[in-house]
mmCIF file of C-alpha atoms in Angstrom:
data_model
loop_
_atom_site.group_PDB
_atom_site.id
_atom_site.type_symbol
_atom_site.label_atom_id
_atom_site.label_comp_id
_atom_site.label_asym_id
_atom_site.label_seq_id
_atom_site.Cartn_x
_atom_site.Cartn_y
_atom_site.Cartn_z
ATOM 1 C CA UNK P 140 -63.319 20.079 -35.816
ATOM 2 C CA UNK P 141 -64.903 17.258 -36.338
ATOM 3 C CA UNK P 142 -64.135 15.575 -33.012
ATOM 4 C CA UNK P 143 -64.987 18.647 -31.267
ATOM 5 C CA UNK P 144 -68.813 18.615 -32.626
ATOM 6 C CA UNK P 145 -68.789 15.377 -30.746
ATOM 7 C CA UNK P 146 -67.935 13.093 -33.450
ATOM 8 C CA UNK P 147 -65.581 9.822 -33.190
ATOM 9 C CA UNK P 148 -62.255 9.956 -35.923
ATOM 10 C CA UNK P 149 -60.898 6.857 -36.734
ATOM 11 C CA UNK P 150 -57.986 6.780 -39.075
ATOM 12 C CA UNK P 151 -57.570 4.182 -41.641
ATOM 13 C CA UNK P 152 -54.702 3.633 -44.249
ATOM 14 C CA UNK P 153 -55.302 2.684 -47.658
ATOM 15 C CA UNK P 154 -53.009 -0.039 -48.916
ATOM 16 C CA UNK P 155 -53.697 -1.088 -52.464
ATOM 17 C CA UNK P 156 -53.139 -4.696 -51.863
ATOM 18 C CA UNK P 157 -56.022 -4.598 -49.037
ATOM 19 C CA UNK P 158 -58.737 -2.754 -51.425
ATOM 20 C CA UNK P 159 -61.710 -5.110 -50.424
ATOM 21 C CA UNK P 160 -60.791 -5.006 -46.329
ATOM 22 C CA UNK P 161 -60.429 -1.239 -46.709
ATOM 23 C CA UNK P 162 -63.900 -0.599 -48.983
ATOM 24 C CA UNK P 163 -65.860 -3.101 -46.546
ATOM 25 C CA UNK P 164 -64.261 -0.669 -43.370
ATOM 26 C CA UNK P 165 -64.917 2.251 -45.653
ATOM 27 C CA UNK P 166 -68.525 1.867 -46.304
ATOM 28 C CA UNK P 167 -69.405 1.193 -42.604
ATOM 29 C CA UNK P 168 -68.775 4.633 -41.541
ATOM 30 C CA UNK P 169 -70.850 7.636 -41.689
ATOM 31 C CA UNK P 170 -68.826 10.243 -43.612
ATOM 32 C CA UNK P 171 -65.024 9.707 -45.040
ATOM 33 C CA UNK P 172 -62.349 12.662 -45.052
ATOM 34 C CA UNK P 173 -59.984 11.783 -47.642
ATOM 35 C CA UNK P 174 -56.369 12.906 -46.809
ATOM 36 C CA UNK P 175 -54.851 11.275 -50.102
ATOM 37 C CA UNK P 176 -53.499 13.766 -52.399
ATOM 38 C CA UNK P 177 -54.253 13.497 -56.595
ATOM 39 C CA UNK P 178 -50.973 11.599 -57.344
ATOM 40 C CA UNK P 179 -49.860 9.841 -54.444
ATOM 41 C CA UNK P 180 -51.020 6.874 -55.427
ATOM 42 C CA UNK P 181 -50.182 5.011 -58.616
ATOM 43 C CA UNK P 182 -52.193 4.968 -61.346
ATOM 44 C CA UNK P 183 -54.179 1.878 -61.404
ATOM 45 C CA UNK P 184 -54.454 2.595 -57.678
ATOM 46 C CA UNK P 185 -56.007 5.832 -57.804
ATOM 47 C CA UNK P 186 -57.989 4.894 -60.369
ATOM 48 C CA UNK P 187 -59.524 1.897 -57.917
ATOM 49 C CA UNK P 188 -59.614 3.924 -54.582
ATOM 50 C CA UNK P 189 -61.747 6.970 -56.440
ATOM 51 C CA UNK P 190 -64.206 4.175 -57.715
ATOM 52 C CA UNK P 191 -64.349 3.004 -54.455
ATOM 53 C CA UNK P 192 -64.963 6.679 -53.155
ATOM 54 C CA UNK P 193 -67.848 7.132 -55.679
ATOM 55 C CA UNK P 194 -69.664 3.984 -54.573
ATOM 56 C CA UNK P 195 -69.299 5.427 -51.215
ATOM 57 C CA UNK P 196 -71.122 8.407 -52.537
ATOM 58 C CA UNK P 197 -73.588 6.526 -54.397
ATOM 59 C CA UNK P 198 -74.515 4.486 -50.715
ATOM 60 C CA UNK P 199 -75.759 7.872 -49.294
ATOM 61 C CA UNK P 200 -72.137 8.403 -47.606
ATOM 62 C CA UNK P 201 -70.188 11.986 -47.659
ATOM 63 C CA UNK P 202 -66.834 11.906 -48.829
ATOM 64 C CA UNK P 203 -64.813 15.038 -48.281
ATOM 65 C CA UNK P 204 -63.551 15.698 -50.948
ATOM 66 C CA UNK P 205 -64.785 13.282 -54.068
ATOM 67 C CA UNK P 206 -62.690 12.752 -56.681
ATOM 68 C CA UNK P 207 -64.592 14.864 -59.018
ATOM 69 C CA UNK P 208 -64.144 17.421 -56.735
ATOM 70 C CA UNK P 209 -60.018 16.922 -56.647
ATOM 71 C CA UNK P 210 -59.761 16.601 -60.104
ATOM 72 C CA UNK P 211 -62.088 19.971 -61.029
ATOM 73 C CA UNK P 212 -60.545 21.934 -58.256
ATOM 74 C CA UNK P 213 -56.983 20.574 -58.546
ATOM 75 C CA UNK P 214 -56.591 20.895 -62.059
ATOM 76 C CA UNK P 215 -53.380 23.536 -62.697
ATOM 77 C CA UNK P 216 -55.191 24.860 -65.439
ATOM 78 C CA UNK P 217 -57.349 26.990 -62.884
ATOM 79 C CA UNK P 218 -54.316 29.194 -62.681
ATOM 80 C CA UNK P 219 -55.011 30.553 -65.892
ATOM 81 C CA UNK P 220 -58.706 31.293 -64.906
ATOM 82 C CA UNK P 221 -57.673 33.592 -61.888
ATOM 83 C CA UNK P 222 -54.435 35.111 -64.136
ATOM 84 C CA UNK P 223 -56.155 38.686 -63.916
ATOM 85 C CA UNK P 224 -57.140 38.286 -60.522
ATOM 86 C CA UNK P 225 -55.199 39.535 -57.251
ATOM 87 C CA UNK P 226 -54.082 35.999 -56.629
ATOM 88 C CA UNK P 227 -52.965 35.499 -59.957
ATOM 89 C CA UNK P 228 -50.161 36.239 -62.460
ATOM 90 C CA UNK P 229 -51.212 37.510 -65.970
ATOM 91 C CA UNK P 230 -48.445 35.960 -67.807
ATOM 92 C CA UNK P 231 -50.072 32.191 -66.874
ATOM 93 C CA UNK P 232 -49.711 29.770 -69.904
ATOM 94 C CA UNK P 233 -51.425 26.611 -70.540
ATOM 95 C CA UNK P 234 -49.681 23.865 -72.552
ATOM 96 C CA UNK P 235 -52.057 20.707 -73.904
ATOM 97 C CA UNK P 236 -50.107 19.626 -76.943
ATOM 98 C CA UNK P 237 -46.243 18.837 -77.470
ATOM 99 C CA UNK P 238 -45.484 21.513 -80.093
ATOM 100 C CA UNK P 239 -47.228 24.433 -78.321
ATOM 101 C CA UNK P 240 -45.396 23.576 -74.851
ATOM 102 C CA UNK P 241 -41.988 23.276 -76.902
ATOM 103 C CA UNK P 242 -42.357 26.836 -78.501
ATOM 104 C CA UNK P 243 -44.120 28.349 -75.225
ATOM 105 C CA UNK P 244 -41.523 27.055 -73.040
ATOM 106 C CA UNK P 245 -38.278 28.132 -75.046
ATOM 107 C CA UNK P 246 -39.436 31.767 -75.368
ATOM 108 C CA UNK P 247 -40.797 32.162 -71.615
ATOM 109 C CA UNK P 248 -37.702 30.662 -70.315
ATOM 110 C CA UNK P 249 -35.517 32.878 -72.489
ATOM 111 C CA UNK P 250 -37.044 35.831 -70.957
ATOM 112 C CA UNK P 251 -37.123 35.141 -67.194
ATOM 113 C CA UNK P 252 -37.087 32.331 -64.601
ATOM 114 C CA UNK P 253 -40.134 30.132 -64.595
ATOM 115 C CA UNK P 254 -42.083 27.601 -62.683
ATOM 116 C CA UNK P 255 -43.245 24.873 -64.976
ATOM 117 C CA UNK P 256 -45.970 22.606 -63.311
ATOM 118 C CA UNK P 257 -47.519 19.564 -64.293
ATOM 119 C CA UNK P 258 -51.076 18.824 -63.742
ATOM 120 C CA UNK P 259 -51.156 15.760 -61.369
ATOM 121 C CA UNK P 260 -50.783 15.898 -57.963
ATOM 122 C CA UNK P 261 -50.124 18.608 -54.969
ATOM 123 C CA UNK P 262 -47.430 17.234 -53.390
ATOM 124 C CA UNK P 263 -44.963 19.368 -55.362
ATOM 125 C CA UNK P 264 -43.638 16.324 -57.585
ATOM 126 C CA UNK P 265 -43.396 17.586 -60.971
ATOM 127 C CA UNK P 266 -43.219 21.669 -60.273
ATOM 128 C CA UNK P 267 -40.137 22.864 -61.341
ATOM 129 C CA UNK P 268 -38.559 26.599 -60.608
ATOM 130 C CA UNK P 269 -35.885 26.800 -63.486
ATOM 131 C CA UNK P 270 -33.504 28.959 -64.343
ATOM 132 C CA UNK P 271 -30.822 29.853 -66.977
ATOM 133 C CA UNK P 272 -27.331 28.370 -65.695
ATOM 134 C CA UNK P 273 -25.307 30.367 -68.100
ATOM 135 C CA UNK P 274 -27.184 32.292 -70.787
ATOM 136 C CA UNK P 275 -28.420 35.476 -70.033
ATOM 137 C CA UNK P 276 -32.108 36.611 -70.376
ATOM 138 C CA UNK P 277 -33.638 38.608 -73.300
ATOM 139 C CA UNK P 278 -34.739 42.083 -72.670
ATOM 140 C CA UNK P 279 -38.295 42.031 -73.538
ATOM 141 C CA UNK P 280 -40.599 38.856 -74.002
ATOM 142 C CA UNK P 281 -40.408 37.242 -77.532
ATOM 143 C CA UNK P 282 -37.164 38.747 -78.271
ATOM 144 C CA UNK P 283 -35.131 35.212 -78.314
ATOM 145 C CA UNK P 284 -35.803 31.191 -78.310
ATOM 146 C CA UNK P 285 -34.118 29.249 -76.467
ATOM 147 C CA UNK P 286 -32.128 26.200 -78.377
ATOM 148 C CA UNK P 287 -31.700 22.608 -77.097
ATOM 149 C CA UNK P 288 -28.557 22.747 -76.061
ATOM 150 C CA UNK P 289 -28.787 25.764 -73.659
ATOM 151 C CA UNK P 290 -28.195 24.610 -69.734
ATOM 152 C CA UNK P 291 -30.984 25.111 -66.892
ATOM 153 C CA UNK P 292 -30.737 24.673 -63.585
ATOM 154 C CA UNK P 293 -33.761 23.208 -61.763
ATOM 155 C CA UNK P 294 -35.202 22.490 -58.503
ATOM 156 C CA UNK P 295 -38.141 20.550 -57.773
ATOM 157 C CA UNK P 296 -40.781 21.845 -55.155
ATOM 158 C CA UNK P 297 -41.293 18.045 -53.774
ATOM 159 C CA UNK P 298 -38.205 18.008 -51.782
ATOM 160 C CA UNK P 299 -36.178 21.106 -53.277
ATOM 161 C CA UNK P 300 -33.787 18.765 -54.978
ATOM 162 C CA UNK P 301 -31.608 20.050 -57.559
ATOM 163 C CA UNK P 302 -30.735 19.412 -61.302
ATOM 164 C CA UNK P 303 -28.914 20.621 -64.221
ATOM 165 C CA UNK P 304 -30.233 19.845 -67.717
ATOM 166 C CA UNK P 305 -30.450 21.393 -71.437
ATOM 167 C CA UNK P 306 -33.824 22.231 -72.490
ATOM 168 C CA UNK P 307 -33.665 19.691 -74.950
ATOM 169 C CA UNK P 308 -33.607 16.997 -72.093
ATOM 170 C CA UNK P 309 -36.118 19.054 -70.247
ATOM 171 C CA UNK P 310 -38.623 19.126 -73.192
ATOM 172 C CA UNK P 311 -37.535 15.107 -73.071
ATOM 173 C CA UNK P 312 -38.398 14.448 -69.958
ATOM 174 C CA UNK P 313 -42.194 16.495 -69.988
ATOM 175 C CA UNK P 314 -43.312 14.801 -72.759
ATOM 176 C CA UNK P 315 -41.660 11.231 -72.680
ATOM 177 C CA UNK P 316 -40.274 10.778 -69.382
ATOM 178 C CA UNK P 317 -38.655 7.953 -68.028
ATOM 179 C CA UNK P 318 -40.840 5.290 -70.211
ATOM 180 C CA UNK P 319 -39.120 6.890 -73.130
ATOM 181 C CA UNK P 320 -35.877 5.483 -72.024
ATOM 182 C CA UNK P 321 -33.982 8.792 -72.534
ATOM 183 C CA UNK P 322 -34.049 10.114 -68.854
ATOM 184 C CA UNK P 323 -32.126 7.612 -66.728
ATOM 185 C CA UNK P 324 -29.660 10.332 -65.430
ATOM 186 C CA UNK P 325 -32.923 12.321 -63.458
ATOM 187 C CA UNK P 326 -32.697 11.951 -60.006
ATOM 188 C CA UNK P 327 -36.183 12.971 -59.376
ATOM 189 C CA UNK P 328 -38.602 10.960 -57.622
ATOM 190 C CA UNK P 329 -41.174 11.341 -60.647
ATOM 191 C CA UNK P 330 -41.264 9.646 -63.931
ATOM 192 C CA UNK P 331 -42.127 13.185 -66.090
ATOM 193 C CA UNK P 332 -44.260 12.490 -68.886
ATOM 194 C CA UNK P 333 -46.469 15.028 -67.973
ATOM 195 C CA UNK P 334 -48.540 16.047 -71.071
ATOM 196 C CA UNK P 335 -48.800 12.130 -71.531
ATOM 197 C CA UNK P 336 -52.730 11.213 -72.943
ATOM 198 C CA UNK P 337 -53.766 15.077 -73.855
ATOM 199 C CA UNK P 338 -56.277 17.422 -71.824
ATOM 200 C CA UNK P 339 -58.764 14.918 -71.335
ATOM 201 C CA UNK P 340 -56.713 12.411 -69.514
ATOM 202 C CA UNK P 341 -55.280 15.426 -67.155
ATOM 203 C CA UNK P 342 -51.962 15.801 -69.166
ATOM 204 C CA UNK P 343 -50.989 19.409 -69.510
ATOM 205 C CA UNK P 344 -48.011 21.932 -68.262
ATOM 206 C CA UNK P 345 -48.568 25.285 -66.712
ATOM 207 C CA UNK P 346 -45.665 27.753 -67.327
ATOM 208 C CA UNK P 347 -45.853 30.938 -64.501
ATOM 209 C CA UNK P 348 -43.047 33.276 -63.860
ATOM 210 C CA UNK P 349 -41.020 33.024 -60.590
ATOM 211 C CA UNK P 350 -41.627 34.962 -57.873
ATOM 212 C CA UNK P 351 -38.181 35.498 -56.056
ATOM 213 C CA UNK P 352 -40.237 36.134 -52.401
ATOM 214 C CA UNK P 353 -41.297 32.858 -52.377
ATOM 215 C CA UNK P 354 -38.564 32.284 -49.864
ATOM 216 C CA UNK P 355 -40.289 34.527 -47.550
ATOM 217 C CA UNK P 356 -43.001 32.122 -47.707
ATOM 218 C CA UNK P 357 -46.785 31.612 -48.828
ATOM 219 C CA UNK P 358 -49.654 32.143 -47.097
ATOM 220 C CA UNK P 359 -52.968 29.766 -47.074
ATOM 221 C CA UNK P 360 -56.331 30.634 -46.407
ATOM 222 C CA UNK P 361 -58.628 28.446 -45.178
ATOM 223 C CA UNK P 362 -62.176 29.416 -45.970
ATOM 224 C CA UNK P 363 -65.937 28.431 -45.529
ATOM 225 C CA UNK P 364 -67.741 30.228 -48.446
ATOM 226 C CA UNK P 365 -66.943 33.614 -48.033
ATOM 227 C CA UNK P 366 -65.601 33.494 -44.562
ATOM 228 C CA UNK P 367 -62.007 33.290 -43.613
ATOM 229 C CA UNK P 368 -61.193 30.485 -40.972
ATOM 230 C CA UNK P 369 -57.556 30.109 -40.600
ATOM 231 C CA UNK P 370 -54.597 31.788 -42.093
ATOM 232 C CA UNK P 371 -51.587 29.737 -42.344
ATOM 233 C CA UNK P 372 -47.772 31.191 -42.935
ATOM 234 C CA UNK P 373 -45.766 28.224 -44.821
ATOM 235 C CA UNK P 374 -42.025 29.361 -45.115
ATOM 236 C CA UNK P 375 -39.312 27.454 -46.952
ATOM 237 C CA UNK P 376 -36.639 25.865 -45.050
ATOM 238 C CA UNK P 377 -33.261 28.207 -44.968
ATOM 239 C CA UNK P 378 -31.954 27.969 -48.725
ATOM 240 C CA UNK P 379 -34.965 25.881 -49.982
ATOM 241 C CA UNK P 380 -38.331 27.593 -51.995
ATOM 242 C CA UNK P 381 -40.780 25.066 -51.296
ATOM 243 C CA UNK P 382 -42.703 25.048 -48.634
ATOM 244 C CA UNK P 383 -44.476 21.667 -49.219
ATOM 245 C CA UNK P 384 -44.751 19.371 -46.069
ATOM 246 C CA UNK P 385 -41.817 17.225 -45.891
ATOM 247 C CA UNK P 386 -39.474 19.510 -47.165
ATOM 248 C CA UNK P 387 -38.465 21.037 -43.329
ATOM 249 C CA UNK P 388 -40.746 24.175 -43.961
ATOM 250 C CA UNK P 389 -42.391 25.916 -40.876
ATOM 251 C CA UNK P 390 -45.869 26.719 -40.381
ATOM 252 C CA UNK P 391 -47.353 29.554 -38.329
ATOM 253 C CA UNK P 392 -51.086 29.337 -37.722
ATOM 254 C CA UNK P 393 -52.910 32.687 -37.201
ATOM 255 C CA UNK P 394 -56.518 33.632 -36.624
ATOM 256 C CA UNK P 395 -58.989 34.604 -39.235
ATOM 257 C CA UNK P 396 -58.716 38.486 -38.016
ATOM 258 C CA UNK P 397 -54.814 38.641 -37.879
ATOM 259 C CA UNK P 398 -53.849 42.420 -38.682
ATOM 260 C CA UNK P 399 -50.580 41.390 -40.701
ATOM 261 C CA UNK P 400 -52.654 39.735 -43.218
ATOM 262 C CA UNK P 401 -55.570 42.816 -43.634
ATOM 263 C CA UNK P 402 -54.641 43.776 -47.135
ATOM 264 C CA UNK P 403 -54.619 40.012 -48.296
ATOM 265 C CA UNK P 404 -57.960 39.138 -47.223
ATOM 266 C CA UNK P 405 -59.756 42.750 -48.193
ATOM 267 C CA UNK P 406 -58.134 41.540 -51.733
ATOM 268 C CA UNK P 407 -59.182 38.239 -51.861
ATOM 269 C CA UNK P 408 -62.379 38.367 -49.968
ATOM 270 C CA UNK P 409 -63.499 41.779 -51.334
ATOM 271 C CA UNK P 410 -62.166 41.815 -54.696
ATOM 272 C CA UNK P 411 -61.234 38.341 -56.097
ATOM 273 C CA UNK P 412 -64.017 35.815 -54.481
ATOM 274 C CA UNK P 413 -67.071 37.673 -55.616
ATOM 275 C CA UNK P 414 -65.522 37.327 -59.192
ATOM 276 C CA UNK P 415 -65.245 33.530 -58.711
ATOM 277 C CA UNK P 416 -68.433 32.536 -56.293
#
């Protein structure tokens, strides 16, 4: 779209070791489109990159999207704020401290399969689809609470890999992660410790029900304000349940007036968006 309007786009890769060189180049452009998702860089590197983007903004260079917008819009507890809209799930919970997480997760997981999401990043790392491996679910929410020894069947959304851990081991992963020294057996590419730093530092865990129709895919709606620009059907690879890029998922692109998504658009644009914007 930028090129079609007569502008020139130059892709530049950010290499942390060449930060100063990148900074000089970045400040010479009229605008910057950031294609680095939060969490793709390590903590110190992300901080340095975000600081540079803020410097560019201070110089009058537009940055899409700015670090602060990404932080505010990307926080997973936004899912709690839309829980009662058509596009949300009413039983979405957010945990900001260890005790609330332990108590809440043991109760929700005893009732139905869940999706547990860390706050940081948007590439699927730290998003777990979890089912009970052997134990039966309780009939009603709150009827039971899991024990630390109960086994979980888990799949991570960034690469659809599967792991089996006890409830206690998963809690240890979420609270202390690899730095705690008790998670060496995990094959995840991540490091855990999702609650580290507390709410102020972005430490949080989101707990939602698992929607089994995810195997049919999800629809991304691209908008400019209240105007639909494009719809994208993202279908997971066969046997997978995540449509994140790099997992073999299939993307199908549709125009804004695609008939099959008319009801989705009506609910989103006529009913939900007026309550948000």
